[in-house]
Every structure is written in C-alpha cells, then in structure tokens.
MMTF fields as JSON, N, C-alpha, C and O atoms, coordinates in Angstrom:
{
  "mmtfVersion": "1.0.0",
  "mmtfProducer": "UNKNOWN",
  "numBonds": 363,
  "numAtoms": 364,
  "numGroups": 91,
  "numChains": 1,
  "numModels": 1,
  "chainsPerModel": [1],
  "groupsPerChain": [91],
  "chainIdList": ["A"],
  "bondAtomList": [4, 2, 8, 6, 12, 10, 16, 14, 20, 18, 24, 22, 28, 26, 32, 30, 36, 34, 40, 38, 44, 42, 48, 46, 52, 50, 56, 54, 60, 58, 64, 62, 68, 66, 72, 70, 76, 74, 80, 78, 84, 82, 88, 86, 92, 90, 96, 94, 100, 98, 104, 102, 108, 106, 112, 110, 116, 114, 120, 118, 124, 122, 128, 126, 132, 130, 136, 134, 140, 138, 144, 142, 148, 146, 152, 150, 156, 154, 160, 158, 164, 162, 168, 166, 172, 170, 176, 174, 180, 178, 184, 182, 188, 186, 192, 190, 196, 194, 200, 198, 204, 202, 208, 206, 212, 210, 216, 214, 220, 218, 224, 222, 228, 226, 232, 230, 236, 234, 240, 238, 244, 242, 248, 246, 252, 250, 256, 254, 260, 258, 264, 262, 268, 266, 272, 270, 276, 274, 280, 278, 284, 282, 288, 286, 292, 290, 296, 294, 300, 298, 304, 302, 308, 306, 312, 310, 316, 314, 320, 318, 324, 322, 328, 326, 332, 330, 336, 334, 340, 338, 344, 342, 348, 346, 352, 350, 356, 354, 360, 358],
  "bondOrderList": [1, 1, 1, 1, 1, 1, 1, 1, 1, 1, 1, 1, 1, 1, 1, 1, 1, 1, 1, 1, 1, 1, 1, 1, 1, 1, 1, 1, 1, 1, 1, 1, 1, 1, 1, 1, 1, 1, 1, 1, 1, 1, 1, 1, 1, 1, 1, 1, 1, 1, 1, 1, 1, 1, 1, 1, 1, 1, 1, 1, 1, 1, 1, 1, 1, 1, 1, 1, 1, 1, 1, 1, 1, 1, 1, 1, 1, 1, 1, 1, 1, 1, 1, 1, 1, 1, 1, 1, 1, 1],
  "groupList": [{"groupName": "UNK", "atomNameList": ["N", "CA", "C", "O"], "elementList": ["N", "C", "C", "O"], "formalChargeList": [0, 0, 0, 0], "bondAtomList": [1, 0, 2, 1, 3, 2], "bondOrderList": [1, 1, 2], "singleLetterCode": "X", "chemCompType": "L-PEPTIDE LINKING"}],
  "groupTypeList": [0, 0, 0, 0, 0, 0, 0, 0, 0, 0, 0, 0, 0, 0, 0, 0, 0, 0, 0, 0, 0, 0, 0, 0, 0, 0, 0, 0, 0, 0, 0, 0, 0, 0, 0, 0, 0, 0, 0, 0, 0, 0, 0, 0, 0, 0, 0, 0, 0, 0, 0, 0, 0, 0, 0, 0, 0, 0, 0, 0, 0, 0, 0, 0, 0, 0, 0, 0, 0, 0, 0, 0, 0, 0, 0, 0, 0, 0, 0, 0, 0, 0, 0, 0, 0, 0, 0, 0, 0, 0, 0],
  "groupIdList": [1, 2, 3, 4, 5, 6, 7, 8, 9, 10, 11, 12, 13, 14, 15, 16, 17, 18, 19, 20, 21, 22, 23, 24, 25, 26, 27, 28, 29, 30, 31, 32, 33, 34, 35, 36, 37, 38, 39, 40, 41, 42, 43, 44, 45, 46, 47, 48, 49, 50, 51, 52, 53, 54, 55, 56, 57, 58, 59, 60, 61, 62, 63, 64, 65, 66, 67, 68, 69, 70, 71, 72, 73, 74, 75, 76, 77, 78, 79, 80, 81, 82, 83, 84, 85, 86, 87, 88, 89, 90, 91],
  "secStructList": [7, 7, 7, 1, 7, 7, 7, 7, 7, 2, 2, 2, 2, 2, 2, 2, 2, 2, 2, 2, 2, 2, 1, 7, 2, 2, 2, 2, 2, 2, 2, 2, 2, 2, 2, 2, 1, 7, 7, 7, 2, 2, 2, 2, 2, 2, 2, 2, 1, 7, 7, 6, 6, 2, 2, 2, 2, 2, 2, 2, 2, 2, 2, 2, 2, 2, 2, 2, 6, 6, 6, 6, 7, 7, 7, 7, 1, 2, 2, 2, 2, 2, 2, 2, 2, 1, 7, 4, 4, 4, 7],
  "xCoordList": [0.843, 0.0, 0.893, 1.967, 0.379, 1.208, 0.841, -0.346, 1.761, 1.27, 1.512, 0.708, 2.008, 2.2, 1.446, 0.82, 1.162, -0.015, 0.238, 1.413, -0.773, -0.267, 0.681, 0.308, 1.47, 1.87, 0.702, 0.014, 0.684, -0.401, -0.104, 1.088, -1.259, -0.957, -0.418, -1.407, 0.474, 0.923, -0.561, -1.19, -0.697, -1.874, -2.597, -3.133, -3.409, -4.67, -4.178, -4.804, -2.865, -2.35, -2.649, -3.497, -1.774, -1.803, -3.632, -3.982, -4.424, -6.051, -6.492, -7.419, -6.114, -6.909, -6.176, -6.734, -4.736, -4.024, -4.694, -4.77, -5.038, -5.811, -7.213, -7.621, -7.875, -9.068, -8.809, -9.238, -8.065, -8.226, -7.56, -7.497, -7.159, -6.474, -7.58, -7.727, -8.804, -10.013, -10.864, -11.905, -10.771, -11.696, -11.603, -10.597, -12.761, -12.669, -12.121, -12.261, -11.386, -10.486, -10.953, -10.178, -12.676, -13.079, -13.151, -12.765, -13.738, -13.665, -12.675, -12.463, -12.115, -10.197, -10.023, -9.806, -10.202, -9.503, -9.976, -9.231, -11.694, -12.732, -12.184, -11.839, -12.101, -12.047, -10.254, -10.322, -9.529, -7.962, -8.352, -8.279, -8.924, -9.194, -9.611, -9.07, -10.673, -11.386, -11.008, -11.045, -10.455, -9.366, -7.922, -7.295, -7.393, -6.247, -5.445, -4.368, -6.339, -6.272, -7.126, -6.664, -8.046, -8.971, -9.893, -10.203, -10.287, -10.977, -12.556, -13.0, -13.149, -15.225, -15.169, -14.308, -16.391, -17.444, -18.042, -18.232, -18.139, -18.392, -16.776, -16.628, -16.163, -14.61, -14.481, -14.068, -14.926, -14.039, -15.245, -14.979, -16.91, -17.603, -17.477, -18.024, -16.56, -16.37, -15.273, -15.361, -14.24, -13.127, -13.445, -12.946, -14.518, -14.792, -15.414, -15.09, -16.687, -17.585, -18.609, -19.59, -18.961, -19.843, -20.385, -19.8, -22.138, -22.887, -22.105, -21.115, -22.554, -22.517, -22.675, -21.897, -23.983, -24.854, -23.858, -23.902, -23.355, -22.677, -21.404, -20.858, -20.836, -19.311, -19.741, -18.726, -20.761, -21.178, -21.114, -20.521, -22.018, -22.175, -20.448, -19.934, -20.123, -18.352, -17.797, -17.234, -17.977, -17.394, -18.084, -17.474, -19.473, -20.548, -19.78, -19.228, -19.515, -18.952, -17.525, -17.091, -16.924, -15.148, -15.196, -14.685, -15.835, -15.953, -16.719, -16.681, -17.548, -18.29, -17.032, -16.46, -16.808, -15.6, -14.167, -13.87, -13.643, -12.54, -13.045, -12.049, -13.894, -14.587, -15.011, -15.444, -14.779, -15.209, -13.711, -13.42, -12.816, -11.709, -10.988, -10.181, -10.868, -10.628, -11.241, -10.651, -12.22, -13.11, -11.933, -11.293, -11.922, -11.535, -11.829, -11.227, -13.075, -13.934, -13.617, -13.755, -13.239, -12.454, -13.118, -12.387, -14.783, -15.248, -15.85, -15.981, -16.273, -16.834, -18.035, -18.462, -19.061, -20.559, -20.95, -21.663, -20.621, -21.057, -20.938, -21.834, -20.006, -19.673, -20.211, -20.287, -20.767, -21.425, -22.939, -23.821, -23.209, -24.234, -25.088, -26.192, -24.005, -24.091, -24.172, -24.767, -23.514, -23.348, -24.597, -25.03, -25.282, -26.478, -27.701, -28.585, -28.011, -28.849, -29.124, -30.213, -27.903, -27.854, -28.025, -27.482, -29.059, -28.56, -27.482, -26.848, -26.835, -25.597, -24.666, -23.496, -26.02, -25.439, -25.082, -24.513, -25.289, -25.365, -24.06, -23.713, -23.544, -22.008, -20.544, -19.51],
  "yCoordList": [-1.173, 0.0, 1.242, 1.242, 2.44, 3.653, 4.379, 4.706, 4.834, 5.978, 7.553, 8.459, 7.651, 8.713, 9.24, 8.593, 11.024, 11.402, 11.387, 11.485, 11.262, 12.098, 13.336, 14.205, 13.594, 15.061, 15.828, 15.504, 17.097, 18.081, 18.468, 18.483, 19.09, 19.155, 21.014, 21.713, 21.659, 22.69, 23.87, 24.772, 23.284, 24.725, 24.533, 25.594, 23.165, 23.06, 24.149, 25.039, 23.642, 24.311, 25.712, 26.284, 26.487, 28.265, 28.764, 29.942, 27.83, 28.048, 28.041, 28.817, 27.422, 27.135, 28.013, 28.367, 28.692, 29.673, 31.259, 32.109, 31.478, 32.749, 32.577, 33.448, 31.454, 31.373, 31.978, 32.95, 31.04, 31.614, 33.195, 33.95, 33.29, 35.405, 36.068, 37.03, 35.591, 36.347, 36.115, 36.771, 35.601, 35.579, 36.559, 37.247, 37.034, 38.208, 37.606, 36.424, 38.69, 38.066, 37.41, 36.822, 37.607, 36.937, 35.387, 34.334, 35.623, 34.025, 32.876, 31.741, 34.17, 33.467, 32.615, 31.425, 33.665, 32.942, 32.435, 31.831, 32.192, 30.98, 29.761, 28.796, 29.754, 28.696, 28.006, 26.974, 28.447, 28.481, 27.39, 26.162, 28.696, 28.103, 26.68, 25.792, 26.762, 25.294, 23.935, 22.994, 23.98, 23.077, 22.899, 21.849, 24.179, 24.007, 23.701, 23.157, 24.215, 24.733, 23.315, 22.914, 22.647, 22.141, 22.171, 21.349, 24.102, 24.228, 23.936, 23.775, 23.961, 23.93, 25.076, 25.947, 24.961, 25.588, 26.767, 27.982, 26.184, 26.879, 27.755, 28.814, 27.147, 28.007, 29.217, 30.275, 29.021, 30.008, 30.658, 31.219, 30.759, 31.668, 32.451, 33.528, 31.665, 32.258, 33.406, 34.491, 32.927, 33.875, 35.191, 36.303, 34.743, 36.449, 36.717, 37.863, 36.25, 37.105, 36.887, 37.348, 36.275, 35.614, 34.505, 33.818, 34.552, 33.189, 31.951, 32.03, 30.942, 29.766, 29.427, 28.863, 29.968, 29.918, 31.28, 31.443, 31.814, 33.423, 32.466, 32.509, 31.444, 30.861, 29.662, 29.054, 29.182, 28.341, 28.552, 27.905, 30.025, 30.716, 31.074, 30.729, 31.53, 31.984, 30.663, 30.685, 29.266, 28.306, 28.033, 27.93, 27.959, 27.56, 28.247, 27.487, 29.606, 30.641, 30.172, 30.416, 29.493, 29.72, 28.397, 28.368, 27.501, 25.889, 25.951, 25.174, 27.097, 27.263, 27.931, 27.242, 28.547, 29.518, 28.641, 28.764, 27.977, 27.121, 25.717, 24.996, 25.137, 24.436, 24.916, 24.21, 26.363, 26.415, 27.058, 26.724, 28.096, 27.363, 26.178, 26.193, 25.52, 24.084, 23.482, 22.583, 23.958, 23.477, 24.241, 23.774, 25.616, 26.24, 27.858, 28.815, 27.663, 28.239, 30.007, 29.93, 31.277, 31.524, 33.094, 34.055, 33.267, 33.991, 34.713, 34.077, 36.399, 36.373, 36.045, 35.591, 36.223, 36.477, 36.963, 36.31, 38.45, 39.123, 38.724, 38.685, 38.484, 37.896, 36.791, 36.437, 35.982, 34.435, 34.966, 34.357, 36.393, 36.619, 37.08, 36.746, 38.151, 38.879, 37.795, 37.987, 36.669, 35.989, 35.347, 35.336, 34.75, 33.514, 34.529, 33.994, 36.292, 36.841, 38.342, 38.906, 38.756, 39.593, 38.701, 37.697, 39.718, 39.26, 39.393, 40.182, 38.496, 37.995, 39.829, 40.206, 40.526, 41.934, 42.876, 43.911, 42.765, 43.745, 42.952, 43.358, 42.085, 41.73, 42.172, 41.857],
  "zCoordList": [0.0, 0.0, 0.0, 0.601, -0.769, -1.201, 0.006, 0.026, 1.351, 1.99, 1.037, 1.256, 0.585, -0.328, -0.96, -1.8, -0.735, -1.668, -2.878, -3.232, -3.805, -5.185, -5.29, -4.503, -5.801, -6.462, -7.155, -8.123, -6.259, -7.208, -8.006, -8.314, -8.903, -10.008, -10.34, -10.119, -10.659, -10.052, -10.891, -10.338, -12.539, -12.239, -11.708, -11.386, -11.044, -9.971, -8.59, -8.015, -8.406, -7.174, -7.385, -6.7, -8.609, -8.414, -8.726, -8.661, -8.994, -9.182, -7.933, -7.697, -7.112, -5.509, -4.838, -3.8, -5.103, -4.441, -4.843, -3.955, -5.876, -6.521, -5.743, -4.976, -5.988, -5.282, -3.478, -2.856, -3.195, -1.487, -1.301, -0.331, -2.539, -2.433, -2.47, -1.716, -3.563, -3.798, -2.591, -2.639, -1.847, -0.755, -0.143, -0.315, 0.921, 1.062, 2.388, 2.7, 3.249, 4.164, 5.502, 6.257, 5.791, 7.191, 6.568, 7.075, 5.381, 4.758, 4.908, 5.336, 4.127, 3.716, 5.378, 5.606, 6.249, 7.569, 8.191, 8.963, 8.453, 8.724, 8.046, 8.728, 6.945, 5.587, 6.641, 7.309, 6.584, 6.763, 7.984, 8.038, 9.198, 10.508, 10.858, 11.517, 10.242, 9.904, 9.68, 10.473, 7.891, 7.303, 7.643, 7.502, 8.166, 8.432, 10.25, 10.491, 11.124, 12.108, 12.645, 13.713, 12.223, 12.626, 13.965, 14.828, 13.589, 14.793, 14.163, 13.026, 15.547, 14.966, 14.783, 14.66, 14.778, 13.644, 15.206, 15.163, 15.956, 17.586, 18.151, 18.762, 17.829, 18.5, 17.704, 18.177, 16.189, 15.151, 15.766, 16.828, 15.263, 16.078, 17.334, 17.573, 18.226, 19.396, 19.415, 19.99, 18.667, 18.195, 17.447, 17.621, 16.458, 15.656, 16.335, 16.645, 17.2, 17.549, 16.841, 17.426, 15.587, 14.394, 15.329, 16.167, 14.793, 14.847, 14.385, 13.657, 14.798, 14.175, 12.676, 11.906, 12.476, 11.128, 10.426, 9.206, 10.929, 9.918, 9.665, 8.563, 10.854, 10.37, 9.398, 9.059, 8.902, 7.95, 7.006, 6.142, 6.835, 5.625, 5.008, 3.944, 5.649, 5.124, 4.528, 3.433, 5.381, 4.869, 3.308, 2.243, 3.534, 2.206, 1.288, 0.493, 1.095, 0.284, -0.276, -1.402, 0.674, 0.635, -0.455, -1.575, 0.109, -0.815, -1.951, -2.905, -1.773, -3.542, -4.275, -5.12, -4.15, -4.485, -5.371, -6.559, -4.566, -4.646, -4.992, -4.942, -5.252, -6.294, -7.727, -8.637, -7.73, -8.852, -9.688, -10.836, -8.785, -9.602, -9.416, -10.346, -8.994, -9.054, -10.526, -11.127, -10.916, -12.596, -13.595, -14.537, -12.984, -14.169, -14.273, -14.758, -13.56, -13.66, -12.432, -11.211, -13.102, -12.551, -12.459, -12.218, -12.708, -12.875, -11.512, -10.466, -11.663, -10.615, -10.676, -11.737, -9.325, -9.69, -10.568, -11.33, -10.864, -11.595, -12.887, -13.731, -12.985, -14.744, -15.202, -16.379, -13.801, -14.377, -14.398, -15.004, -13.541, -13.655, -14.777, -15.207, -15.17, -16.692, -17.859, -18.919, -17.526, -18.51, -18.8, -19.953, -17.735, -17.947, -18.255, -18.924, -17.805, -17.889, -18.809, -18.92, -19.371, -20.238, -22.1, -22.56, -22.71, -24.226, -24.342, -23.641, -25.468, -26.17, -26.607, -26.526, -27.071, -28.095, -26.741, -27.087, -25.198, -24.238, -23.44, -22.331, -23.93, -23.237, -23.845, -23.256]
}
C-alpha cells in the first residue's frame, strides 16, 4: 500500500491559491481556521464574535468559491451573472 499522496498538479495548485487570495479576508480565515487549524465551527464563532450559522455561511462561500476554480472556472458572480442573464449583443 502507497502511503504517499499524489503530487499536485501545479496549475490546480496556483487556481486554488488565486481562489483563497479572492476571498474576502473573514472568509479566507474561517475557511484556513477550519481546514487548516482544525478548529469547529463553535470556536471560530467564538473567536470572531460571528454566529454559528454566519461561520457556515463563510465556509458555504469559501468551498463554492474554490470548487469552482478548481473546474476552471475563474469567474466572478457578476460575470457568471451577466453571462447567464444579459442578451448575447449587451455583453
């Protein structure tokens, strides 16, 4: 059996590194705290001063976010917004 991770893949890597730059920074450091730190979901709340349900929401955000560049996908809201809801001639 391989204990060894894979090698990442380096542009997946600098995509998930841009992603966690664009976060806005309570995110960025909920998101960090969480995964990296492996605190709850109750401690990091206790630390900002944020609900429970407000340190969820930041996470919900941080993992939509970095799933979607992780695709590729490297757009903001706005631009995915403009995109799916403006005519073709108003972009």
């Amino acid at each position: 059996m391989n204990d060894k991770p894979e090698p990442a893949d380096p542009e997946q890597l600098a995509r998930i590194e841009r992603a966690l730059a664009s976060l806005p920074r309570r995110t960025r450091e909920i998101f960090l705290a969480h995964r990296l730190d492996d605190y709850s979901y109750a401690k990091i709340a206790e630390i900002t001063g944020l609900s429970v349900g407000q340190v969820e929401h930041h996470m919900a955000r941080a993992i939509r976010r970095l799933g979607r560049y992780a695709e590729g996908d490297e757009r903001t809201a706005w631009q995915r917004w403009r995109q799916s809801h403006l005519p073709r001639w108003f972009r």
